């Protein structure tokens, strides 16, 4: 099970946000990809869950660039919602694009999903959920910020 794993974070179930101490996610790892779909990558991040018979197995595996892309996407979304309260609907239906972030010679668009028929209700719920998760996300963002400062 530990073949090709280089970095490991065990006991993740103890700090898994609102699921802490009740999570089925037991371990995070970095190492050689285990899933066939990622076999051409050199490094991947894995999320391990406990099976019914008590063994750990890879539940999710993401290439590192996708992990970073998710962090970029989430960070920009969090920044957007800090100021979204100024807009009556929390977004401008005429200009739903939050930002177009240049990555790898292309663009990662961050856009309010106006194709969602319930966007006006869903964005309100989403904003409220972000507020309620503030303590959990804030602590993690401070840790990331400190680490990024160390990395320069």
PDB file of C-alpha atoms in Angstrom:
ATOM      1  CA  UNK A   1       0.000   0.000   0.000  1.00  0.00           C
ATOM      2  CA  UNK A   2       2.877   2.434   0.668  1.00  0.00           C
ATOM      3  CA  UNK A   3       4.688   1.616  -2.576  1.00  0.00           C
ATOM      4  CA  UNK A   4       5.653   4.792  -4.449  1.00  0.00           C
ATOM      5  CA  UNK A   5       4.322   7.093  -1.698  1.00  0.00           C
ATOM      6  CA  UNK A   6       6.778   9.808  -0.690  1.00  0.00           C
ATOM      7  CA  UNK A   7       4.796  12.110   1.614  1.00  0.00           C
ATOM      8  CA  UNK A   8       1.976  11.048   3.930  1.00  0.00           C
ATOM      9  CA  UNK A   9      -0.533  12.769   6.212  1.00  0.00           C
ATOM     10  CA  UNK A  10      -2.182  10.117   8.366  1.00  0.00           C
ATOM     11  CA  UNK A  11      -5.122  10.635  10.704  1.00  0.00           C
ATOM     12  CA  UNK A  12      -6.714  13.161   8.376  1.00  0.00           C
ATOM     13  CA  UNK A  13     -10.071  12.038   9.740  1.00  0.00           C
ATOM     14  CA  UNK A  14      -9.264  13.955  12.926  1.00  0.00           C
ATOM     15  CA  UNK A  15      -9.075  17.326  11.174  1.00  0.00           C
ATOM     16  CA  UNK A  16     -11.472  16.891   8.230  1.00  0.00           C
ATOM     17  CA  UNK A  17     -13.430  20.088   8.838  1.00  0.00           C
ATOM     18  CA  UNK A  18     -16.957  19.557  10.106  1.00  0.00           C
ATOM     19  CA  UNK A  19     -16.427  15.799   9.679  1.00  0.00           C
ATOM     20  CA  UNK A  20     -13.531  15.767  12.149  1.00  0.00           C
ATOM     21  CA  UNK A  21     -13.376  12.504  14.107  1.00  0.00           C
ATOM     22  CA  UNK A  22     -16.195  11.058  11.971  1.00  0.00           C
ATOM     23  CA  UNK A  23     -14.619  11.214   8.514  1.00  0.00           C
ATOM     24  CA  UNK A  24     -13.955   8.167   6.409  1.00  0.00           C
ATOM     25  CA  UNK A  25     -10.989   9.946   4.824  1.00  0.00           C
ATOM     26  CA  UNK A  26      -8.029   8.622   6.771  1.00  0.00           C
ATOM     27  CA  UNK A  27      -4.930   9.631   4.824  1.00  0.00           C
ATOM     28  CA  UNK A  28      -3.568  12.112   2.277  1.00  0.00           C
ATOM     29  CA  UNK A  29      -0.498  11.183   0.252  1.00  0.00           C
ATOM     30  CA  UNK A  30       1.781  12.483  -2.474  1.00  0.00           C
ATOM     31  CA  UNK A  31       3.680  10.143  -4.717  1.00  0.00           C
ATOM     32  CA  UNK A  32       3.641   8.184  -7.943  1.00  0.00           C
ATOM     33  CA  UNK A  33       0.095   7.933  -9.329  1.00  0.00           C
ATOM     34  CA  UNK A  34      -1.789   4.760  -8.503  1.00  0.00           C
ATOM     35  CA  UNK A  35      -4.730   5.092 -10.883  1.00  0.00           C
ATOM     36  CA  UNK A  36      -4.404   4.004 -14.513  1.00  0.00           C
ATOM     37  CA  UNK A  37      -5.835   7.299 -15.791  1.00  0.00           C
ATOM     38  CA  UNK A  38      -2.883   9.187 -14.251  1.00  0.00           C
ATOM     39  CA  UNK A  39      -0.133   6.734 -15.232  1.00  0.00           C
ATOM     40  CA  UNK A  40       1.650   9.320 -17.431  1.00  0.00           C
ATOM     41  CA  UNK A  41       2.101  11.738 -14.510  1.00  0.00           C
ATOM     42  CA  UNK A  42       5.115  11.776 -12.264  1.00  0.00           C
ATOM     43  CA  UNK A  43       3.359  12.923  -9.081  1.00  0.00           C
ATOM     44  CA  UNK A  44      -0.239  12.901  -7.874  1.00  0.00           C
ATOM     45  CA  UNK A  45      -2.124  13.658  -4.667  1.00  0.00           C
ATOM     46  CA  UNK A  46      -4.235  10.854  -3.260  1.00  0.00           C
ATOM     47  CA  UNK A  47      -7.115  10.773  -0.787  1.00  0.00           C
ATOM     48  CA  UNK A  48      -7.446   7.450   1.021  1.00  0.00           C
ATOM     49  CA  UNK A  49     -10.647   6.101   2.565  1.00  0.00           C
ATOM     50  CA  UNK A  50     -11.174   3.154   4.854  1.00  0.00           C
ATOM     51  CA  UNK A  51     -13.038   0.234   3.270  1.00  0.00           C
ATOM     52  CA  UNK A  52     -15.680  -1.855   5.018  1.00  0.00           C
ATOM     53  CA  UNK A  53     -13.021  -4.435   5.921  1.00  0.00           C
ATOM     54  CA  UNK A  54     -10.773  -1.788   7.523  1.00  0.00           C
ATOM     55  CA  UNK A  55      -8.214  -1.441   4.735  1.00  0.00           C
ATOM     56  CA  UNK A  56      -7.267   1.846   3.111  1.00  0.00           C
ATOM     57  CA  UNK A  57      -7.750   2.420  -0.603  1.00  0.00           C
ATOM     58  CA  UNK A  58      -7.320   5.388  -2.911  1.00  0.00           C
ATOM     59  CA  UNK A  59     -10.672   7.119  -3.212  1.00  0.00           C
ATOM     60  CA  UNK A  60      -9.560  10.111  -5.267  1.00  0.00           C
ATOM     61  CA  UNK A  61      -6.357  10.983  -7.065  1.00  0.00           C
ATOM     62  CA  UNK A  62      -5.566  14.326  -8.645  1.00  0.00           C
ATOM     63  CA  UNK A  63      -2.553  15.517 -10.604  1.00  0.00           C
ATOM     64  CA  UNK A  64      -0.694  18.267  -8.722  1.00  0.00           C
ATOM     65  CA  UNK A  65      -1.580  20.915 -11.294  1.00  0.00           C
ATOM     66  CA  UNK A  66      -5.289  20.187 -10.720  1.00  0.00           C
ATOM     67  CA  UNK A  67      -4.838  20.542  -6.958  1.00  0.00           C
ATOM     68  CA  UNK A  68      -3.193  23.930  -7.546  1.00  0.00           C
ATOM     69  CA  UNK A  69      -5.862  24.928 -10.086  1.00  0.00           C
ATOM     70  CA  UNK A  70      -8.539  24.148  -7.499  1.00  0.00           C
ATOM     71  CA  UNK A  71      -6.665  26.271  -4.960  1.00  0.00           C
ATOM     72  CA  UNK A  72      -6.492  29.153  -7.443  1.00  0.00           C
ATOM     73  CA  UNK A  73     -10.185  28.780  -8.308  1.00  0.00           C
ATOM     74  CA  UNK A  74     -11.227  28.596  -4.657  1.00  0.00           C
ATOM     75  CA  UNK A  75      -8.989  31.488  -3.590  1.00  0.00           C
ATOM     76  CA  UNK A  76     -10.365  33.760  -6.297  1.00  0.00           C
ATOM     77  CA  UNK A  77     -13.914  32.743  -5.384  1.00  0.00           C
ATOM     78  CA  UNK A  78     -13.299  33.529  -1.711  1.00  0.00           C
ATOM     79  CA  UNK A  79     -11.922  36.945  -2.655  1.00  0.00           C
ATOM     80  CA  UNK A  80     -14.943  37.602  -4.852  1.00  0.00           C
ATOM     81  CA  UNK A  81     -17.404  36.816  -2.067  1.00  0.00           C
ATOM     82  CA  UNK A  82     -15.680  39.242   0.298  1.00  0.00           C
ATOM     83  CA  UNK A  83     -17.084  42.060  -1.848  1.00  0.00           C
ATOM     84  CA  UNK A  84     -20.124  40.382  -3.436  1.00  0.00           C
ATOM     85  CA  UNK A  85     -22.430  41.705  -0.706  1.00  0.00           C
ATOM     86  CA  UNK A  86     -22.250  45.073  -2.491  1.00  0.00           C
ATOM     87  CA  UNK A  87     -24.226  43.643  -5.421  1.00  0.00           C
ATOM     88  CA  UNK A  88     -27.999  43.179  -4.952  1.00  0.00           C
ATOM     89  CA  UNK A  89     -27.918  39.600  -6.277  1.00  0.00           C
ATOM     90  CA  UNK A  90     -24.323  38.934  -5.123  1.00  0.00           C
ATOM     91  CA  UNK A  91     -23.351  39.051  -8.806  1.00  0.00           C
ATOM     92  CA  UNK A  92     -23.960  41.152 -11.911  1.00  0.00           C
ATOM     93  CA  UNK A  93     -26.137  39.188 -14.370  1.00  0.00           C
ATOM     94  CA  UNK A  94     -24.756  41.351 -17.190  1.00  0.00           C
ATOM     95  CA  UNK A  95     -21.136  40.622 -16.235  1.00  0.00           C
ATOM     96  CA  UNK A  96     -20.930  37.203 -14.570  1.00  0.00           C
ATOM     97  CA  UNK A  97     -17.176  36.849 -15.182  1.00  0.00           C
ATOM     98  CA  UNK A  98     -15.247  37.373 -11.963  1.00  0.00           C
ATOM     99  CA  UNK A  99     -11.787  37.062 -13.496  1.00  0.00           C
ATOM    100  CA  UNK A 100      -9.915  35.361 -16.300  1.00  0.00           C
ATOM    101  CA  UNK A 101      -6.691  34.007 -14.836  1.00  0.00           C
ATOM    102  CA  UNK A 102      -3.820  33.329 -17.210  1.00  0.00           C
ATOM    103  CA  UNK A 103      -2.395  29.831 -16.735  1.00  0.00           C
ATOM    104  CA  UNK A 104      -0.225  27.702 -19.022  1.00  0.00           C
ATOM    105  CA  UNK A 105      -0.744  29.916 -22.067  1.00  0.00           C
ATOM    106  CA  UNK A 106      -4.517  29.740 -21.645  1.00  0.00           C
ATOM    107  CA  UNK A 107      -7.149  31.119 -19.323  1.00  0.00           C
ATOM    108  CA  UNK A 108      -8.877  29.777 -16.234  1.00  0.00           C
ATOM    109  CA  UNK A 109     -12.206  31.630 -16.245  1.00  0.00           C
ATOM    110  CA  UNK A 110     -13.867  32.227 -12.890  1.00  0.00           C
ATOM    111  CA  UNK A 111     -17.523  32.921 -13.659  1.00  0.00           C
ATOM    112  CA  UNK A 112     -20.832  32.947 -11.785  1.00  0.00           C
ATOM    113  CA  UNK A 113     -22.861  30.085 -13.288  1.00  0.00           C
ATOM    114  CA  UNK A 114     -25.789  31.991 -14.779  1.00  0.00           C
ATOM    115  CA  UNK A 115     -26.870  28.799 -16.586  1.00  0.00           C
ATOM    116  CA  UNK A 116     -28.096  27.575 -13.183  1.00  0.00           C
ATOM    117  CA  UNK A 117     -31.868  28.270 -13.217  1.00  0.00           C
ATOM    118  CA  UNK A 118     -31.760  28.747  -9.420  1.00  0.00           C
ATOM    119  CA  UNK A 119     -28.600  30.870  -9.336  1.00  0.00           C
ATOM    120  CA  UNK A 120     -30.223  33.712  -7.383  1.00  0.00           C
ATOM    121  CA  UNK A 121     -31.174  31.352  -4.528  1.00  0.00           C
ATOM    122  CA  UNK A 122     -28.107  29.128  -4.793  1.00  0.00           C
ATOM    123  CA  UNK A 123     -25.618  32.001  -4.696  1.00  0.00           C
ATOM    124  CA  UNK A 124     -27.279  33.281  -1.504  1.00  0.00           C
ATOM    125  CA  UNK A 125     -26.966  29.819   0.094  1.00  0.00           C
ATOM    126  CA  UNK A 126     -23.386  29.501  -1.154  1.00  0.00           C
ATOM    127  CA  UNK A 127     -22.428  32.881   0.300  1.00  0.00           C
ATOM    128  CA  UNK A 128     -24.022  31.968   3.636  1.00  0.00           C
ATOM    129  CA  UNK A 129     -22.202  28.622   3.667  1.00  0.00           C
ATOM    130  CA  UNK A 130     -18.885  30.389   3.005  1.00  0.00           C
ATOM    131  CA  UNK A 131     -19.585  32.681   5.951  1.00  0.00           C
ATOM    132  CA  UNK A 132     -20.403  29.721   8.199  1.00  0.00           C
ATOM    133  CA  UNK A 133     -17.190  27.968   7.118  1.00  0.00           C
ATOM    134  CA  UNK A 134     -15.125  31.086   7.788  1.00  0.00           C
ATOM    135  CA  UNK A 135     -13.354  29.702  10.836  1.00  0.00           C
ATOM    136  CA  UNK A 136     -12.374  26.442   9.111  1.00  0.00           C
ATOM    137  CA  UNK A 137     -11.268  28.089   5.880  1.00  0.00           C
ATOM    138  CA  UNK A 138      -9.679  31.097   7.552  1.00  0.00           C
ATOM    139  CA  UNK A 139      -7.316  28.981   9.622  1.00  0.00           C
ATOM    140  CA  UNK A 140      -6.277  26.935   6.585  1.00  0.00           C
ATOM    141  CA  UNK A 141      -5.814  30.049   4.448  1.00  0.00           C
ATOM    142  CA  UNK A 142      -3.568  31.584   7.110  1.00  0.00           C
ATOM    143  CA  UNK A 143      -1.469  28.405   7.133  1.00  0.00           C
ATOM    144  CA  UNK A 144      -1.244  28.457   3.323  1.00  0.00           C
ATOM    145  CA  UNK A 145      -0.319  32.132   3.353  1.00  0.00           C
ATOM    146  CA  UNK A 146       2.495  31.503   5.846  1.00  0.00           C
ATOM    147  CA  UNK A 147       3.807  28.593   3.777  1.00  0.00           C
ATOM    148  CA  UNK A 148       3.635  30.621   0.536  1.00  0.00           C
ATOM    149  CA  UNK A 149       5.571  33.418   2.233  1.00  0.00           C
ATOM    150  CA  UNK A 150       8.253  30.919   3.220  1.00  0.00           C
ATOM    151  CA  UNK A 151       8.402  29.649  -0.370  1.00  0.00           C
ATOM    152  CA  UNK A 152       8.662  33.187  -1.775  1.00  0.00           C
TER     153      UNK A 152
END
